Amino acid sequence: MANVRESCHCVRIQDLPEEILERIMSFLSPYNDCKNASLVSRKWHRLMQGVTKQRQQAFFHAARSGSLTWSHKEYSGNSLLARCMHSACFVDGIMYMFGGMIPATANTHSGTCFCDLQMLDLRDRTWTRLLATGQYPSPKAGASMVHHSGSLILYGGWAPPVPNPPHQPPIVFNDLHMYDITRNHWRAVVTSVSPPPLANHRASLLGDLMIIFGGSSGSRKKENDVWVFSLKSMTWNRMEIDGKKPPARDKHIQVELDDGHILIIAGLGNLDKELHDVWMLDISEIPWCWREIEVKDKAHAAPKMFCHAACKIDECVVFFSCSRTSSNSCRNLSSQMSTQFRHRQLRDHPSPASQSHHSTKLRGVETGSLKDLHPQVKRLCNKTNENSSQNSEMNDSNLLSVRDSSAHTSNDSIPVGCPCSPGCTCKTPVTFKLSPVECRIAPNNLGFSSPLPSSIYHGEQQYVLDISRAVNASQVRWLEIPDQNVEHIPEALYPSMCVGRAQVIRFGGFHLDNRCPRAINNQYYAY
């Protein structure tokens, strides 16, 4: 018996078979634990490289096959303000988020924009508001933000006029700000030449060039110019590109294929025309040129791409949008959103009896390492009015001013309120960190939390656009993805979406419901 005890005490974790070690390592967080484990020994470094590669391959396969699995986290209290149309960027295990807005209420007819900078540490999934020094950008939404050499580059955006009288268009910006991550410092970049004020445009970073395409200038006119900002010379240039050009648009999807090609997908054109075309900007040779890309199998395309989230994963662009068969909230979008990017004719509204505020009861999940969690994910029912008018004009920028649709049979409305408190006045952000989540569930073998347990009514579907032949054959193809009847996430308009380390992070957005339209501060993770 003594020999048995002695032999048991001599067994170390290094003595375990490699298969068991790989299994244990697959539970570690890809953001911090994997790096620490790889520093233990050469053997562990080799095993962690294999685990990381397997996790990445599984993630690519799930993205292409439409089988991404979602987990959910939402916050309680007044800490994290709900918002939509904010800017987000992933940098070294941290997601940075700037600005955004809370939609307008029926009483104010004006939304509330933010100028706060927040960071989501994906190691423990906690938010921190950053109190930076320097020249803060104006509160705004619809700005572009990219990362370059330790700095976040923020351009453009829009905000409601302050004060906001009737018949006034929103303010559109053309200012450029850079945030130094190490110094926690904002600075404004002033140039002699700059693009026109733009919002809802898109920006891509290729080398030392930030390339901007599209956007809206505050009127009903959309743009199709290409502007380039050189991070070496700190100057703007408008590129003159001959030949056929893509139609003017905003709210499109813009992804980098390689160091010399940028793909432009869908968007909203002039007169609020929904676009489904695909174009490629070729900058690999001089002069630059546009190439129209053939789109195959359009029957499998995602609906309403201009207001839903998308991201590039490997050789695919993955969209999360409403179902083709049950897209009532999308169909009612035009009737429930008024136009703030044009001169508005305000209507009289009866005073509502009470203010409806978003309940943010904490029922989230937190993942990343070996933790015991048990979530209860609240089912969100986005029931919409089937009788709403489908012929209302789609708003020019969809800047989310929600009021009653003229097609509704009742004039009663529930205005959107600030999710903080009835008397909350949102101000310049202060530094704080949210408390850790108390309820935890056991993660699966990929190191992420358990998936959503059941289907959610009017949830989003996954759509996949194969872009592997875009450069060589000027062709993309929509893949046939079966309808995901389970593990839906609730539909959100204008959320942010970033690709982390073998996972997708979606935050915020605008939850369009027939009775209670509101901005949300929930975050979802797909792996």
Short mmCIF file of C-alpha atoms in Angstrom, two decimals:
data_model
loop_
_atom_site.label_atom_id
_atom_site.label_comp_id
_atom_site.label_asym_id
_atom_site.label_seq_id
_atom_site.Cartn_x
_atom_site.Cartn_y
_atom_site.Cartn_z
CA MET A 1 0.00 0.00 0.00
CA ALA A 2 2.88 2.30 0.83
CA ASN A 3 4.38 1.64 -2.59
CA VAL A 4 1.11 2.61 -4.26
CA ARG A 5 0.91 5.88 -2.34
CA GLU A 6 4.53 6.63 -3.12
CA SER A 7 3.99 6.02 -6.83
CA CYS A 8 0.91 8.25 -6.88
CA HIS A 9 2.80 11.14 -5.35
CA CYS A 10 5.47 10.85 -8.03
CA VAL A 11 3.06 11.45 -10.93
CA ARG A 12 3.32 14.99 -12.31
CA ILE A 13 1.34 16.80 -14.97
CA GLN A 14 4.39 16.67 -17.21
CA ASP A 15 4.13 12.88 -17.11
CA LEU A 16 0.63 12.80 -18.59
CA PRO A 17 0.24 11.58 -22.18
CA GLU A 18 0.28 14.31 -24.79
CA GLU A 19 -3.31 13.53 -25.80
CA ILE A 20 -4.53 14.29 -22.27
CA LEU A 21 -2.42 17.43 -22.06
CA GLU A 22 -3.86 18.67 -25.36
CA ARG A 23 -7.35 18.01 -24.05
CA ILE A 24 -6.65 20.04 -20.92
CA MET A 25 -5.04 22.84 -22.91
CA SER A 26 -8.07 23.11 -25.18
CA PHE A 27 -9.98 24.57 -22.22
CA LEU A 28 -7.59 27.48 -21.80
CA SER A 29 -8.39 31.01 -22.87
CA PRO A 30 -6.87 31.94 -26.24
CA TYR A 31 -6.11 35.44 -24.94
CA ASN A 32 -3.82 34.87 -21.97
CA ASP A 33 -3.72 31.33 -20.61
CA CYS A 34 -2.47 29.82 -23.86
CA LYS A 35 0.47 32.20 -23.95
CA ASN A 36 1.38 31.49 -20.34
CA ALA A 37 1.13 27.73 -20.84
CA SER A 38 3.40 27.84 -23.88
CA LEU A 39 6.16 29.36 -21.72
CA VAL A 40 6.32 26.36 -19.36
CA SER A 41 8.53 24.17 -21.53
CA ARG A 42 9.36 23.35 -25.11
CA LYS A 43 6.96 20.43 -25.00
CA TRP A 44 4.10 22.60 -23.80
CA HIS A 45 4.98 25.23 -26.40
CA ARG A 46 4.72 22.62 -29.15
CA LEU A 47 1.44 21.26 -27.79
CA MET A 48 -0.07 24.73 -27.47
CA GLN A 49 0.81 25.49 -31.08
CA GLY A 50 -1.10 22.38 -32.12
CA VAL A 51 -4.10 23.25 -29.94
CA THR A 52 -4.18 26.80 -31.33
CA LYS A 53 -4.04 25.53 -34.89
CA GLN A 54 -6.84 23.01 -34.28
CA ARG A 55 -9.00 25.68 -32.67
CA GLN A 56 -8.43 28.04 -35.60
CA GLN A 57 -9.28 25.34 -38.15
CA ALA A 58 -12.45 24.43 -36.26
CA PHE A 59 -13.43 28.10 -36.19
CA PHE A 60 -12.88 28.50 -39.94
CA HIS A 61 -14.91 25.36 -40.64
CA ALA A 62 -17.79 26.50 -38.43
CA ALA A 63 -17.83 29.90 -40.13
CA ARG A 64 -17.90 28.41 -43.62
CA SER A 65 -20.47 25.72 -42.84
CA GLY A 66 -22.83 28.04 -40.97
CA SER A 67 -22.44 26.20 -37.66
CA LEU A 68 -21.00 28.92 -35.43
CA THR A 69 -22.17 28.48 -31.85
CA TRP A 70 -23.18 31.52 -29.79
CA SER A 71 -22.83 32.31 -26.11
CA HIS A 72 -24.37 35.29 -24.40
CA LYS A 73 -23.56 37.89 -21.77
CA GLU A 74 -25.57 40.86 -20.56
CA TYR A 75 -25.01 43.33 -17.76
CA SER A 76 -27.04 44.62 -14.86
CA GLY A 77 -27.00 48.05 -13.31
CA ASN A 78 -26.08 51.36 -14.91
CA SER A 79 -22.47 50.59 -15.78
CA LEU A 80 -22.41 49.89 -19.50
CA LEU A 81 -24.58 52.18 -21.61
CA ALA A 82 -26.55 50.54 -24.37
CA ARG A 83 -25.76 51.94 -27.81
CA CYS A 84 -25.73 51.33 -31.54
CA MET A 85 -23.77 52.58 -34.54
CA HIS A 86 -20.60 52.75 -32.45
CA SER A 87 -17.05 52.14 -33.70
CA ALA A 88 -15.11 49.04 -32.64
CA CYS A 89 -11.64 47.65 -33.23
CA PHE A 90 -9.82 44.51 -32.01
CA VAL A 91 -6.21 44.96 -30.86
CA ASP A 92 -4.12 42.26 -29.11
CA GLY A 93 -6.87 40.59 -27.12
CA ILE A 94 -8.77 43.82 -26.42
CA MET A 95 -11.79 45.26 -28.21
CA TYR A 96 -11.90 49.06 -28.18
CA MET A 97 -15.22 50.82 -28.63
CA PHE A 98 -15.87 54.50 -29.26
CA GLY A 99 -19.02 56.58 -29.28
CA GLY A 100 -22.30 55.39 -30.66
CA MET A 101 -25.77 56.58 -29.85
CA ILE A 102 -29.00 55.91 -28.03
CA PRO A 103 -31.92 56.25 -30.46
CA ALA A 104 -34.33 59.15 -30.25
CA THR A 105 -37.45 59.07 -28.15
CA ALA A 106 -40.91 60.04 -29.25
CA ASN A 107 -40.68 63.06 -26.95
CA THR A 108 -37.28 64.44 -27.91
CA HIS A 109 -37.06 63.44 -31.59
CA SER A 110 -33.30 63.38 -31.11
CA GLY A 111 -30.80 60.71 -30.23
CA THR A 112 -27.98 60.93 -27.72
CA CYS A 113 -24.41 60.41 -28.91
CA PHE A 114 -21.34 59.52 -26.85
CA CYS A 115 -17.65 60.37 -26.96
CA ASP A 116 -16.46 57.75 -24.48
CA LEU A 117 -13.74 55.21 -25.24
CA GLN A 118 -14.19 51.80 -23.66
CA MET A 119 -12.14 48.63 -23.76
CA LEU A 120 -13.32 45.05 -23.41
CA ASP A 121 -10.61 42.80 -21.98
CA LEU A 122 -11.40 39.46 -23.58
CA ARG A 123 -9.35 37.55 -21.01
CA ASP A 124 -12.02 38.03 -18.35
CA ARG A 125 -14.68 39.84 -20.42
CA THR A 126 -14.75 42.97 -18.30
CA TRP A 127 -15.28 46.50 -19.57
CA THR A 128 -13.16 49.51 -18.60
CA ARG A 129 -13.95 53.11 -19.46
CA LEU A 130 -10.81 55.01 -20.34
CA LEU A 131 -10.35 58.56 -19.14
CA ALA A 132 -7.89 59.74 -21.75
CA THR A 133 -6.00 63.00 -21.95
CA GLY A 134 -5.74 65.31 -24.95
CA GLN A 135 -8.35 66.52 -27.41
CA TYR A 136 -11.44 64.34 -27.25
CA PRO A 137 -13.45 63.73 -30.42
CA SER A 138 -16.95 65.11 -30.48
CA PRO A 139 -19.79 62.81 -29.41
CA LYS A 140 -20.84 61.01 -32.57
CA ALA A 141 -21.95 57.80 -34.24
CA GLY A 142 -21.24 56.24 -37.61
CA ALA A 143 -17.49 56.96 -37.53
CA SER A 144 -14.75 54.66 -38.82
CA MET A 145 -11.96 53.36 -36.58
CA VAL A 146 -8.88 51.32 -37.53
CA HIS A 147 -5.69 50.32 -35.74
CA HIS A 148 -2.15 51.14 -36.83
CA SER A 149 1.11 50.78 -34.87
CA GLY A 150 -0.36 51.20 -31.41
CA SER A 151 -2.83 53.93 -32.35
CA LEU A 152 -6.55 54.01 -33.08
CA ILE A 153 -7.48 56.25 -36.02
CA LEU A 154 -10.99 57.72 -35.88
CA TYR A 155 -12.55 59.61 -38.78
CA GLY A 156 -15.90 61.19 -39.57
CA GLY A 157 -19.26 60.42 -38.02
CA TRP A 158 -22.44 62.32 -37.28
CA ALA A 159 -24.39 63.72 -34.34
CA PRO A 160 -27.75 65.44 -33.81
CA PRO A 161 -27.55 69.25 -33.72
CA VAL A 162 -27.34 70.80 -30.26
CA PRO A 163 -29.80 72.26 -29.55
CA ASN A 164 -32.03 70.34 -31.90
CA PRO A 165 -34.84 72.52 -33.34
CA PRO A 166 -37.22 71.26 -36.00
CA HIS A 167 -36.13 71.08 -39.63
CA GLN A 168 -32.42 70.84 -38.78
CA PRO A 169 -30.18 68.16 -40.29
CA PRO A 170 -27.64 66.36 -38.14
CA ILE A 171 -24.03 67.50 -37.86
CA VAL A 172 -21.58 65.50 -39.98
CA PHE A 173 -17.86 65.57 -39.19
CA ASN A 174 -14.68 65.36 -41.23
CA ASP A 175 -12.25 65.56 -38.33
CA LEU A 176 -9.49 63.01 -37.77
CA HIS A 177 -8.35 61.91 -34.32
CA MET A 178 -5.67 59.47 -33.23
CA TYR A 179 -5.63 57.69 -29.88
CA ASP A 180 -2.27 56.52 -28.52
CA ILE A 181 -2.98 53.29 -26.65
CA THR A 182 0.23 53.35 -24.60
CA ARG A 183 -0.06 57.00 -23.55
CA ASN A 184 -3.87 56.95 -23.22
CA HIS A 185 -3.96 60.18 -25.17
CA TRP A 186 -6.18 61.66 -27.90
CA ARG A 187 -4.86 64.12 -30.45
CA ALA A 188 -6.53 65.88 -33.35
CA VAL A 189 -4.83 65.69 -36.75
CA VAL A 190 -5.21 68.87 -38.80
CA THR A 191 -4.44 68.73 -42.52
CA SER A 192 -4.61 71.31 -45.30
CA VAL A 193 -6.74 69.01 -47.47
CA SER A 194 -9.37 66.66 -46.11
CA PRO A 195 -12.39 64.71 -47.37
CA PRO A 196 -15.87 66.16 -47.10
CA PRO A 197 -17.80 65.44 -43.91
CA LEU A 198 -18.76 61.77 -44.02
CA ALA A 199 -20.73 59.33 -41.90
CA ASN A 200 -21.49 55.64 -42.31
CA HIS A 201 -18.50 55.28 -44.60
CA ARG A 202 -15.96 52.46 -44.29
CA ALA A 203 -12.19 52.48 -43.81
CA SER A 204 -9.51 49.88 -44.53
CA LEU A 205 -5.84 49.87 -43.59
CA LEU A 206 -3.34 48.56 -46.13
CA GLY A 207 0.23 49.13 -45.03
CA ASP A 208 0.59 52.81 -44.17
CA LEU A 209 -2.52 53.85 -46.10
CA MET A 210 -6.00 54.30 -44.65
CA ILE A 211 -8.45 53.98 -47.54
CA ILE A 212 -11.97 55.39 -47.17
CA PHE A 213 -14.85 54.71 -49.54
CA GLY A 214 -18.48 55.80 -49.62
CA GLY A 215 -20.48 57.47 -46.89
CA SER A 216 -23.14 60.12 -46.63
CA SER A 217 -22.47 63.83 -46.28
CA GLY A 218 -25.59 64.72 -44.34
CA SER A 219 -27.91 65.29 -47.26
CA ARG A 220 -29.60 62.63 -49.32
CA LYS A 221 -26.53 62.34 -51.53
CA LYS A 222 -24.20 59.39 -51.04
CA GLU A 223 -20.56 59.35 -52.09
CA ASN A 224 -18.44 56.97 -54.17
CA ASP A 225 -15.08 58.72 -53.92
CA VAL A 226 -11.92 57.03 -52.68
CA TRP A 227 -9.90 59.03 -50.16
CA VAL A 228 -6.49 57.93 -48.91
CA PHE A 229 -4.75 59.09 -45.75
CA SER A 230 -1.00 58.48 -45.63
CA LEU A 231 0.19 57.68 -42.12
CA LYS A 232 3.74 58.56 -43.14
CA SER A 233 3.16 62.04 -44.51
CA MET A 234 -0.09 62.67 -42.57
CA THR A 235 -1.83 63.95 -45.70
CA TRP A 236 -5.10 63.25 -47.50
CA ASN A 237 -5.44 62.54 -51.22
CA ARG A 238 -8.49 61.98 -53.37
CA MET A 239 -7.79 59.20 -55.85
CA GLU A 240 -8.86 59.74 -59.45
CA ILE A 241 -9.81 56.30 -60.75
CA ASP A 242 -10.77 55.91 -64.40
CA GLY A 243 -13.31 53.48 -65.76
CA LYS A 244 -16.56 52.21 -64.38
CA LYS A 245 -17.13 52.95 -60.70
CA PRO A 246 -19.46 51.43 -58.12
CA PRO A 247 -22.65 53.36 -57.38
CA ALA A 248 -22.51 55.79 -54.49
CA ARG A 249 -23.46 54.22 -51.17
CA ASP A 250 -23.06 54.09 -47.43
CA LYS A 251 -23.49 51.34 -44.79
CA HIS A 252 -21.67 48.88 -47.01
CA ILE A 253 -19.31 46.07 -45.99
CA GLN A 254 -15.64 46.69 -46.73
CA VAL A 255 -13.01 43.97 -46.22
CA GLU A 256 -9.34 43.62 -47.13
CA LEU A 257 -8.57 40.61 -49.32
CA ASP A 258 -4.79 41.07 -49.27
CA ASP A 259 -2.25 43.87 -49.41
CA GLY A 260 -3.55 45.05 -52.79
CA HIS A 261 -7.30 44.43 -52.93
CA ILE A 262 -10.36 45.71 -51.07
CA LEU A 263 -13.85 44.26 -51.47
CA ILE A 264 -17.00 46.41 -51.31
CA ILE A 265 -20.25 44.55 -50.63
CA ALA A 266 -23.86 45.81 -50.72
CA GLY A 267 -24.89 49.00 -48.91
CA LEU A 268 -27.56 51.66 -49.26
CA GLY A 269 -27.46 53.84 -52.38
CA ASN A 270 -29.03 57.12 -53.37
CA LEU A 271 -32.77 57.39 -52.81
CA ASP A 272 -32.31 54.69 -50.16
CA LYS A 273 -31.97 51.98 -52.76
CA GLU A 274 -30.77 48.73 -51.24
CA LEU A 275 -27.72 47.44 -53.11
CA HIS A 276 -26.56 43.83 -53.44
CA ASP A 277 -23.60 44.19 -55.79
CA VAL A 278 -19.93 43.44 -55.11
CA TRP A 279 -16.94 45.51 -56.29
CA MET A 280 -13.20 45.18 -55.84
CA LEU A 281 -10.70 48.03 -55.62
CA ASP A 282 -7.36 46.90 -57.07
CA ILE A 283 -4.44 48.94 -55.71
CA SER A 284 -1.76 46.37 -56.49
CA GLU A 285 -0.77 48.29 -59.63
CA ILE A 286 -0.75 51.90 -60.70
CA PRO A 287 -3.17 53.26 -61.77
CA TRP A 288 -5.74 51.92 -59.35
CA CYS A 289 -8.87 50.43 -60.87
CA TRP A 290 -12.32 49.18 -59.98
CA ARG A 291 -13.51 45.70 -60.97
CA GLU A 292 -17.11 44.59 -60.77
CA ILE A 293 -17.36 41.12 -59.24
CA GLU A 294 -19.78 38.49 -60.47
CA VAL A 295 -22.08 37.25 -57.72
CA LYS A 296 -23.30 33.67 -58.00
CA ASP A 297 -26.16 31.92 -56.22
CA LYS A 298 -27.87 35.14 -55.19
CA ALA A 299 -30.82 33.12 -53.92
CA HIS A 300 -28.75 32.31 -50.83
CA ALA A 301 -27.77 35.94 -50.18
CA ALA A 302 -28.33 37.60 -46.83
CA PRO A 303 -31.25 40.06 -46.65
CA LYS A 304 -30.89 43.62 -45.37
CA MET A 305 -27.11 43.59 -45.32
CA PHE A 306 -26.84 47.36 -44.82
CA CYS A 307 -28.13 47.28 -41.22
CA HIS A 308 -26.78 43.96 -39.94
CA ALA A 309 -23.36 42.80 -38.83
CA ALA A 310 -20.75 41.06 -40.98
CA CYS A 311 -17.09 40.11 -40.69
CA LYS A 312 -14.36 38.44 -42.72
CA ILE A 313 -13.27 34.99 -41.51
CA ASP A 314 -10.58 33.26 -43.54
CA GLU A 315 -11.80 33.23 -47.17
CA CYS A 316 -15.43 34.01 -46.36
CA VAL A 317 -17.49 37.00 -45.34
CA VAL A 318 -19.99 35.90 -42.71
CA PHE A 319 -23.24 37.84 -42.32
CA PHE A 320 -25.73 37.67 -39.47
CA SER A 321 -29.11 38.90 -40.59
CA CYS A 322 -32.80 38.21 -40.26
CA SER A 323 -34.31 35.08 -41.69
CA ARG A 324 -35.65 35.29 -45.23
CA THR A 325 -38.91 33.67 -44.15
CA SER A 326 -39.48 35.64 -40.95
CA SER A 327 -37.91 39.06 -41.45
CA ASN A 328 -40.81 41.11 -40.14
CA SER A 329 -38.62 43.46 -38.16
CA CYS A 330 -36.58 44.16 -41.28
CA ARG A 331 -39.70 44.80 -43.31
CA ASN A 332 -40.98 47.21 -40.68
CA LEU A 333 -37.67 49.04 -40.45
CA SER A 334 -38.69 51.72 -42.92
CA SER A 335 -42.00 52.36 -41.18
CA GLN A 336 -40.54 52.56 -37.66
CA MET A 337 -37.50 54.73 -38.38
CA SER A 338 -37.77 58.39 -39.33
CA THR A 339 -35.24 60.23 -41.43
CA GLN A 340 -32.72 62.32 -39.53
CA PHE A 341 -30.35 62.75 -42.45
CA ARG A 342 -32.86 65.03 -44.13
CA HIS A 343 -35.00 67.95 -42.99
CA ARG A 344 -37.60 66.52 -40.68
CA GLN A 345 -41.24 67.50 -40.26
CA LEU A 346 -42.01 66.83 -36.59
CA ARG A 347 -45.36 65.43 -35.69
CA ASP A 348 -47.35 65.79 -32.49
CA HIS A 349 -47.26 62.79 -30.19
CA PRO A 350 -49.40 62.09 -27.17
CA SER A 351 -47.43 62.03 -23.95
CA PRO A 352 -46.82 58.43 -22.92
CA ALA A 353 -48.01 57.36 -19.51
CA SER A 354 -44.72 55.90 -18.51
CA GLN A 355 -41.16 55.60 -19.66
CA SER A 356 -40.00 52.15 -20.63
CA HIS A 357 -36.46 51.32 -19.68
CA HIS A 358 -34.42 48.34 -20.72
CA SER A 359 -34.03 45.82 -17.94
CA THR A 360 -30.49 44.61 -17.77
CA LYS A 361 -30.69 41.79 -15.24
CA LEU A 362 -27.32 40.10 -15.18
CA ARG A 363 -27.63 36.60 -16.51
CA GLY A 364 -24.54 36.42 -18.58
CA VAL A 365 -21.77 33.98 -19.12
CA GLU A 366 -18.09 34.63 -18.77
CA THR A 367 -15.53 32.38 -20.32
CA GLY A 368 -11.93 32.02 -21.12
CA SER A 369 -10.57 29.46 -18.67
CA LEU A 370 -11.77 26.55 -16.54
CA LYS A 371 -14.72 28.11 -14.72
CA ASP A 372 -18.04 26.82 -13.40
CA LEU A 373 -20.92 28.74 -14.88
CA HIS A 374 -24.62 28.12 -15.28
CA PRO A 375 -26.40 30.70 -17.50
CA GLN A 376 -30.01 31.50 -17.93
CA VAL A 377 -30.26 33.33 -21.18
CA LYS A 378 -33.32 35.47 -21.47
CA ARG A 379 -35.34 34.77 -24.59
CA LEU A 380 -36.00 37.84 -26.59
CA CYS A 381 -39.20 38.01 -28.55
CA ASN A 382 -39.13 40.55 -31.31
CA LYS A 383 -42.80 40.44 -32.29
CA THR A 384 -43.53 42.95 -34.99
CA ASN A 385 -46.69 44.30 -36.53
CA GLU A 386 -47.58 42.39 -39.69
CA ASN A 387 -49.86 45.25 -40.72
CA SER A 388 -47.13 47.90 -40.77
CA SER A 389 -46.68 49.67 -44.05
CA GLN A 390 -43.99 48.18 -46.29
CA ASN A 391 -44.12 51.09 -48.71
CA SER A 392 -42.70 53.80 -46.43
CA GLU A 393 -39.53 55.37 -47.66
CA MET A 394 -36.36 53.82 -46.16
CA ASN A 395 -34.45 56.42 -44.21
CA ASP A 396 -31.37 57.89 -45.73
CA SER A 397 -28.94 57.01 -42.99
CA ASN A 398 -31.22 55.05 -40.66
CA LEU A 399 -29.96 57.05 -37.73
CA LEU A 400 -32.48 55.35 -35.56
CA SER A 401 -35.03 57.96 -34.56
CA VAL A 402 -37.94 55.73 -33.61
CA ARG A 403 -41.51 56.86 -33.59
CA ASP A 404 -44.90 55.44 -34.46
CA SER A 405 -45.39 54.19 -37.99
CA SER A 406 -48.14 55.94 -39.90
CA ALA A 407 -49.49 52.53 -40.79
CA HIS A 408 -50.10 51.51 -37.17
CA THR A 409 -53.71 51.50 -36.07
CA SER A 410 -52.78 53.12 -32.74
CA ASN A 411 -50.89 56.31 -32.00
CA ASP A 412 -49.61 55.07 -28.65
CA SER A 413 -45.89 54.64 -28.44
CA ILE A 414 -43.33 53.71 -25.86
CA PRO A 415 -40.30 55.97 -26.20
CA VAL A 416 -36.80 54.76 -25.90
CA GLY A 417 -35.13 55.87 -22.69
CA CYS A 418 -31.57 55.96 -21.49
CA PRO A 419 -30.83 52.55 -19.98
CA CYS A 420 -29.11 54.13 -16.99
CA SER A 421 -31.99 55.56 -14.99
CA PRO A 422 -35.02 57.81 -15.57
CA GLY A 423 -33.05 60.90 -14.56
CA CYS A 424 -29.71 59.96 -16.04
CA THR A 425 -27.63 62.55 -17.87
CA CYS A 426 -24.77 60.90 -19.72
CA LYS A 427 -21.51 62.84 -19.54
CA THR A 428 -17.84 62.47 -20.35
CA PRO A 429 -16.74 58.97 -19.34
CA VAL A 430 -14.86 58.21 -16.16
CA THR A 431 -12.52 55.32 -15.55
CA PHE A 432 -14.03 52.30 -13.86
CA LYS A 433 -14.11 48.55 -14.16
CA LEU A 434 -17.18 46.36 -13.98
CA SER A 435 -17.37 43.79 -11.22
CA PRO A 436 -16.85 40.16 -12.27
CA VAL A 437 -19.83 38.02 -13.06
CA GLU A 438 -20.89 35.90 -10.11
CA CYS A 439 -22.74 33.14 -11.91
CA ARG A 440 -20.54 30.89 -14.01
CA ILE A 441 -20.96 27.80 -16.13
CA ALA A 442 -18.56 25.13 -17.26
CA PRO A 443 -16.95 25.87 -20.65
CA ASN A 444 -16.70 23.42 -23.47
CA ASN A 445 -13.55 21.96 -24.93
CA LEU A 446 -12.78 25.07 -26.98
CA GLY A 447 -12.47 27.26 -23.93
CA PHE A 448 -15.69 29.19 -24.47
CA SER A 449 -18.95 29.31 -22.60
CA SER A 450 -21.92 27.09 -23.27
CA PRO A 451 -24.11 27.98 -26.25
CA LEU A 452 -27.52 29.52 -26.15
CA PRO A 453 -29.83 26.74 -24.93
CA SER A 454 -32.73 27.21 -27.32
CA SER A 455 -34.01 29.08 -30.33
CA ILE A 456 -35.01 32.73 -30.01
CA TYR A 457 -37.99 34.05 -31.91
CA HIS A 458 -36.98 36.20 -34.88
CA GLY A 459 -33.33 35.44 -34.29
CA GLU A 460 -30.56 36.07 -36.76
CA GLN A 461 -29.38 33.56 -39.33
CA GLN A 462 -25.85 33.01 -40.58
CA TYR A 463 -25.10 33.66 -44.26
CA VAL A 464 -21.77 33.00 -45.93
CA LEU A 465 -20.21 34.64 -49.00
CA ASP A 466 -17.24 32.73 -50.43
CA ILE A 467 -14.63 35.27 -51.60
CA SER A 468 -11.77 32.85 -52.32
CA ARG A 469 -11.98 33.48 -56.10
CA ALA A 470 -12.54 37.23 -55.97
CA VAL A 471 -8.99 38.22 -56.91
CA ASN A 472 -8.17 35.55 -59.49
CA ALA A 473 -11.56 35.00 -61.15
CA SER A 474 -13.51 38.16 -60.21
CA GLN A 475 -16.21 35.95 -58.78
CA VAL A 476 -17.85 35.39 -55.40
CA ARG A 477 -20.48 32.85 -54.42
CA TRP A 478 -23.17 32.71 -51.77
CA LEU A 479 -23.06 29.35 -50.04
CA GLU A 480 -26.19 27.39 -49.28
CA ILE A 481 -26.51 27.35 -45.51
CA PRO A 482 -29.35 25.41 -43.88
CA ASP A 483 -31.75 27.38 -41.72
CA GLN A 484 -30.47 27.39 -38.14
CA ASN A 485 -33.54 26.50 -36.12
CA VAL A 486 -31.70 26.51 -32.80
CA GLU A 487 -29.17 28.74 -31.10
CA HIS A 488 -30.44 31.92 -32.70
CA ILE A 489 -29.24 35.20 -31.32
CA PRO A 490 -31.79 38.02 -31.21
CA GLU A 491 -31.76 40.33 -34.18
CA ALA A 492 -29.93 43.63 -33.66
CA LEU A 493 -29.60 46.53 -36.08
CA TYR A 494 -26.27 48.37 -36.36
CA PRO A 495 -24.24 46.47 -33.76
CA SER A 496 -20.47 46.22 -33.78
CA MET A 497 -18.74 42.98 -34.73
CA CYS A 498 -15.06 42.09 -34.40
CA VAL A 499 -13.12 38.90 -35.03
CA GLY A 500 -10.92 37.91 -32.11
CA ARG A 501 -8.84 34.80 -31.62
CA ALA A 502 -11.00 32.03 -33.04
CA GLN A 503 -14.21 33.81 -32.02
CA VAL A 504 -16.58 36.56 -33.12
CA ILE A 505 -17.60 39.32 -30.70
CA ARG A 506 -20.87 41.19 -31.23
CA PHE A 507 -21.87 44.06 -28.98
CA GLY A 508 -24.83 46.39 -28.72
CA GLY A 509 -27.11 47.39 -31.51
CA PHE A 510 -30.69 48.41 -31.82
CA HIS A 511 -33.38 45.92 -30.89
CA LEU A 512 -36.42 46.73 -33.01
CA ASP A 513 -39.56 45.47 -31.28
CA ASN A 514 -43.15 46.43 -31.94
CA ARG A 515 -43.81 47.46 -28.35
CA CYS A 516 -40.42 48.40 -26.91
CA PRO A 517 -37.73 49.56 -29.36
CA ARG A 518 -34.45 50.10 -27.56
CA ALA A 519 -30.68 50.06 -27.78
CA ILE A 520 -29.07 47.08 -26.08
CA ASN A 521 -25.77 46.44 -24.30
CA ASN A 522 -25.68 42.66 -24.62
CA GLN A 523 -22.60 40.97 -25.99
CA TYR A 524 -22.45 37.67 -27.86
CA TYR A 525 -19.56 35.39 -28.67
CA ALA A 526 -19.48 32.91 -31.56
CA TYR A 527 -16.95 30.12 -31.97
#
